[in-house]
Amino acid sequence: MNLVGVIALMSSIHYFYAKNLWVLNGQAPTALRYIDWLLTFPLTILTFFVMLKSVTDIKRGMFWRLLVGTLVWVIAQLLGA
């Protein structure tokens, strides 16, 4: 559960910072949102893998496939924005 707390703390810090940028500039900090996703989504995948590994026997390759898929998704979202 410590990893989940770290992810929540990181997201909270990013979104409070984004709110302050919105108040100061009046513009949505899109780049900051994607930076947050690039940091927290891999940690979320790591959390999912650790929890899944604790209840069943899965190979390490599954983690890498999930991680690559997550990074491709975030980059595709960035390019589409």
Short mmCIF file of N, CA and C in Angstrom, two decimals:
data_model
loop_
_atom_site.label_atom_id
_atom_site.label_comp_id
_atom_site.label_asym_id
_atom_site.label_seq_id
_atom_site.Cartn_x
_atom_site.Cartn_y
_atom_site.Cartn_z
N MET A 1 0.82 -1.20 0.00
CA MET A 1 0.00 0.00 0.00
C MET A 1 0.86 1.26 0.00
N ASN A 2 2.13 1.15 0.35
CA ASN A 2 3.00 2.32 0.33
C ASN A 2 3.16 2.87 -1.08
N LEU A 3 3.23 1.98 -2.06
CA LEU A 3 3.37 2.41 -3.45
C LEU A 3 2.13 3.17 -3.91
N VAL A 4 0.97 2.74 -3.48
CA VAL A 4 -0.27 3.44 -3.82
C VAL A 4 -0.26 4.84 -3.21
N GLY A 5 0.24 4.96 -2.00
CA GLY A 5 0.35 6.27 -1.35
C GLY A 5 1.30 7.20 -2.08
N VAL A 6 2.41 6.65 -2.57
CA VAL A 6 3.37 7.46 -3.33
C VAL A 6 2.73 7.96 -4.62
N ILE A 7 2.00 7.09 -5.29
CA ILE A 7 1.33 7.49 -6.54
C ILE A 7 0.31 8.59 -6.26
N ALA A 8 -0.47 8.43 -5.21
CA ALA A 8 -1.48 9.44 -4.87
C ALA A 8 -0.82 10.77 -4.49
N LEU A 9 0.28 10.71 -3.75
CA LEU A 9 0.99 11.92 -3.37
C LEU A 9 1.56 12.63 -4.59
N MET A 10 2.16 11.87 -5.51
CA MET A 10 2.72 12.47 -6.72
C MET A 10 1.62 13.14 -7.54
N SER A 11 0.51 12.47 -7.71
CA SER A 11 -0.60 13.05 -8.48
C SER A 11 -1.15 14.29 -7.79
N SER A 12 -1.26 14.25 -6.48
CA SER A 12 -1.77 15.41 -5.75
C SER A 12 -0.87 16.62 -5.94
N ILE A 13 0.43 16.40 -5.82
CA ILE A 13 1.39 17.50 -6.00
C ILE A 13 1.27 18.08 -7.41
N HIS A 14 1.22 17.21 -8.41
CA HIS A 14 1.12 17.68 -9.79
C HIS A 14 -0.16 18.47 -10.02
N TYR A 15 -1.28 17.99 -9.51
CA TYR A 15 -2.55 18.67 -9.77
C TYR A 15 -2.70 19.95 -8.97
N PHE A 16 -2.11 20.02 -7.77
CA PHE A 16 -2.10 21.30 -7.05
C PHE A 16 -1.24 22.32 -7.79
N TYR A 17 -0.11 21.87 -8.33
CA TYR A 17 0.75 22.74 -9.12
C TYR A 17 0.03 23.18 -10.39
N ALA A 18 -0.68 22.27 -11.03
CA ALA A 18 -1.43 22.60 -12.24
C ALA A 18 -2.53 23.62 -11.94
N LYS A 19 -3.18 23.46 -10.79
CA LYS A 19 -4.22 24.43 -10.39
C LYS A 19 -3.62 25.81 -10.22
N ASN A 20 -2.45 25.88 -9.60
CA ASN A 20 -1.80 27.17 -9.42
C ASN A 20 -1.40 27.79 -10.76
N LEU A 21 -0.94 26.97 -11.70
CA LEU A 21 -0.62 27.49 -13.03
C LEU A 21 -1.87 28.00 -13.73
N TRP A 22 -2.98 27.30 -13.54
CA TRP A 22 -4.24 27.73 -14.13
C TRP A 22 -4.67 29.08 -13.55
N VAL A 23 -4.52 29.25 -12.25
CA VAL A 23 -4.91 30.50 -11.60
C VAL A 23 -4.02 31.65 -12.08
N LEU A 24 -2.71 31.40 -12.21
CA LEU A 24 -1.79 32.46 -12.62
C LEU A 24 -1.90 32.81 -14.09
N ASN A 25 -1.97 31.82 -14.96
CA ASN A 25 -1.92 32.05 -16.40
C ASN A 25 -3.27 32.00 -17.09
N GLY A 26 -4.23 31.31 -16.51
CA GLY A 26 -5.52 31.14 -17.16
C GLY A 26 -5.49 30.12 -18.29
N GLN A 27 -4.42 29.32 -18.36
CA GLN A 27 -4.30 28.30 -19.39
C GLN A 27 -4.16 26.93 -18.73
N ALA A 28 -4.69 25.93 -19.41
CA ALA A 28 -4.58 24.56 -18.90
C ALA A 28 -3.16 24.04 -19.16
N PRO A 29 -2.47 23.59 -18.13
CA PRO A 29 -1.11 23.07 -18.30
C PRO A 29 -1.12 21.63 -18.82
N THR A 30 -1.35 21.48 -20.12
CA THR A 30 -1.48 20.15 -20.72
C THR A 30 -0.19 19.35 -20.58
N ALA A 31 0.95 19.98 -20.79
CA ALA A 31 2.23 19.27 -20.70
C ALA A 31 2.44 18.69 -19.30
N LEU A 32 2.04 19.44 -18.30
CA LEU A 32 2.21 18.97 -16.92
C LEU A 32 1.36 17.73 -16.66
N ARG A 33 0.18 17.69 -17.25
CA ARG A 33 -0.68 16.51 -17.08
C ARG A 33 -0.02 15.27 -17.67
N TYR A 34 0.59 15.41 -18.83
CA TYR A 34 1.24 14.26 -19.46
C TYR A 34 2.52 13.86 -18.72
N ILE A 35 3.22 14.82 -18.15
CA ILE A 35 4.38 14.49 -17.32
C ILE A 35 3.92 13.68 -16.11
N ASP A 36 2.82 14.10 -15.51
CA ASP A 36 2.26 13.35 -14.39
C ASP A 36 1.91 11.93 -14.81
N TRP A 37 1.27 11.79 -15.96
CA TRP A 37 0.92 10.45 -16.44
C TRP A 37 2.15 9.60 -16.71
N LEU A 38 3.20 10.21 -17.29
CA LEU A 38 4.43 9.44 -17.57
C LEU A 38 5.09 8.95 -16.29
N LEU A 39 4.88 9.66 -15.19
CA LEU A 39 5.46 9.24 -13.92
C LEU A 39 4.57 8.26 -13.16
N THR A 40 3.27 8.53 -13.14
CA THR A 40 2.40 7.72 -12.29
C THR A 40 1.86 6.46 -12.94
N PHE A 41 1.64 6.46 -14.25
CA PHE A 41 1.09 5.26 -14.88
C PHE A 41 2.04 4.07 -14.79
N PRO A 42 3.35 4.24 -15.03
CA PRO A 42 4.24 3.08 -14.83
C PRO A 42 4.24 2.59 -13.38
N LEU A 43 4.13 3.51 -12.42
CA LEU A 43 4.06 3.08 -11.02
C LEU A 43 2.75 2.34 -10.74
N THR A 44 1.68 2.76 -11.38
CA THR A 44 0.41 2.06 -11.23
C THR A 44 0.51 0.65 -11.80
N ILE A 45 1.17 0.51 -12.95
CA ILE A 45 1.38 -0.81 -13.54
C ILE A 45 2.25 -1.66 -12.62
N LEU A 46 3.26 -1.06 -12.01
CA LEU A 46 4.11 -1.79 -11.07
C LEU A 46 3.28 -2.27 -9.88
N THR A 47 2.40 -1.42 -9.37
CA THR A 47 1.53 -1.81 -8.26
C THR A 47 0.63 -2.98 -8.66
N PHE A 48 0.03 -2.88 -9.83
CA PHE A 48 -0.82 -3.96 -10.33
C PHE A 48 -0.03 -5.25 -10.45
N PHE A 49 1.19 -5.18 -10.98
CA PHE A 49 2.02 -6.37 -11.15
C PHE A 49 2.38 -6.99 -9.80
N VAL A 50 2.75 -6.16 -8.84
CA VAL A 50 3.13 -6.67 -7.51
C VAL A 50 1.94 -7.35 -6.84
N MET A 51 0.76 -6.74 -6.95
CA MET A 51 -0.43 -7.35 -6.34
C MET A 51 -0.80 -8.65 -7.05
N LEU A 52 -0.70 -8.67 -8.37
CA LEU A 52 -1.00 -9.88 -9.13
C LEU A 52 0.02 -10.97 -8.83
N LYS A 53 1.28 -10.60 -8.70
CA LYS A 53 2.35 -11.56 -8.42
C LYS A 53 2.16 -12.20 -7.04
N SER A 54 1.55 -11.47 -6.12
CA SER A 54 1.37 -12.02 -4.77
C SER A 54 0.30 -13.12 -4.72
N VAL A 55 -0.60 -13.15 -5.70
CA VAL A 55 -1.66 -14.15 -5.66
C VAL A 55 -1.52 -15.24 -6.72
N THR A 56 -0.68 -15.02 -7.73
CA THR A 56 -0.51 -16.02 -8.77
C THR A 56 0.92 -15.95 -9.31
N ASP A 57 1.31 -16.98 -10.02
CA ASP A 57 2.66 -17.01 -10.57
C ASP A 57 2.62 -16.50 -12.01
N ILE A 58 3.14 -15.31 -12.21
CA ILE A 58 3.23 -14.75 -13.56
C ILE A 58 4.68 -14.41 -13.86
N LYS A 59 4.99 -14.34 -15.14
CA LYS A 59 6.36 -14.09 -15.55
C LYS A 59 6.65 -12.59 -15.58
N ARG A 60 7.93 -12.27 -15.48
CA ARG A 60 8.35 -10.89 -15.48
C ARG A 60 8.06 -10.20 -16.82
N GLY A 61 8.00 -10.98 -17.89
CA GLY A 61 7.70 -10.43 -19.21
C GLY A 61 6.34 -9.74 -19.26
N MET A 62 5.41 -10.20 -18.44
CA MET A 62 4.09 -9.57 -18.37
C MET A 62 4.22 -8.12 -17.91
N PHE A 63 5.09 -7.87 -16.94
CA PHE A 63 5.31 -6.50 -16.47
C PHE A 63 5.80 -5.61 -17.60
N TRP A 64 6.77 -6.10 -18.37
CA TRP A 64 7.33 -5.29 -19.44
C TRP A 64 6.31 -5.04 -20.55
N ARG A 65 5.48 -6.02 -20.85
CA ARG A 65 4.43 -5.81 -21.85
C ARG A 65 3.42 -4.76 -21.37
N LEU A 66 3.04 -4.84 -20.10
CA LEU A 66 2.13 -3.85 -19.55
C LEU A 66 2.76 -2.46 -19.54
N LEU A 67 4.03 -2.38 -19.18
CA LEU A 67 4.72 -1.10 -19.12
C LEU A 67 4.84 -0.47 -20.51
N VAL A 68 5.25 -1.25 -21.49
CA VAL A 68 5.38 -0.73 -22.85
C VAL A 68 4.02 -0.29 -23.38
N GLY A 69 2.99 -1.08 -23.14
CA GLY A 69 1.65 -0.70 -23.57
C GLY A 69 1.19 0.60 -22.93
N THR A 70 1.50 0.78 -21.66
CA THR A 70 1.13 2.01 -20.96
C THR A 70 1.86 3.21 -21.54
N LEU A 71 3.15 3.07 -21.78
CA LEU A 71 3.92 4.18 -22.34
C LEU A 71 3.45 4.53 -23.75
N VAL A 72 3.14 3.52 -24.55
CA VAL A 72 2.61 3.77 -25.89
C VAL A 72 1.28 4.52 -25.80
N TRP A 73 0.44 4.13 -24.86
CA TRP A 73 -0.85 4.78 -24.68
C TRP A 73 -0.67 6.26 -24.31
N VAL A 74 0.22 6.55 -23.35
CA VAL A 74 0.42 7.93 -22.92
C VAL A 74 1.00 8.77 -24.06
N ILE A 75 1.96 8.23 -24.79
CA ILE A 75 2.57 8.97 -25.90
C ILE A 75 1.54 9.20 -27.01
N ALA A 76 0.71 8.21 -27.28
CA ALA A 76 -0.34 8.38 -28.30
C ALA A 76 -1.34 9.45 -27.86
N GLN A 77 -1.67 9.49 -26.59
CA GLN A 77 -2.56 10.54 -26.08
C GLN A 77 -1.93 11.92 -26.25
N LEU A 78 -0.63 12.01 -25.97
CA LEU A 78 0.09 13.28 -26.11
C LEU A 78 0.10 13.74 -27.56
N LEU A 79 0.38 12.82 -28.47
CA LEU A 79 0.41 13.17 -29.89
C LEU A 79 -0.98 13.53 -30.40
N GLY A 80 -2.00 12.91 -29.85
CA GLY A 80 -3.37 13.21 -30.26
C GLY A 80 -3.91 14.51 -29.71
N ALA A 81 -3.29 15.01 -28.66
CA ALA A 81 -3.78 16.26 -28.05
C ALA A 81 -3.35 17.40 -28.86
#
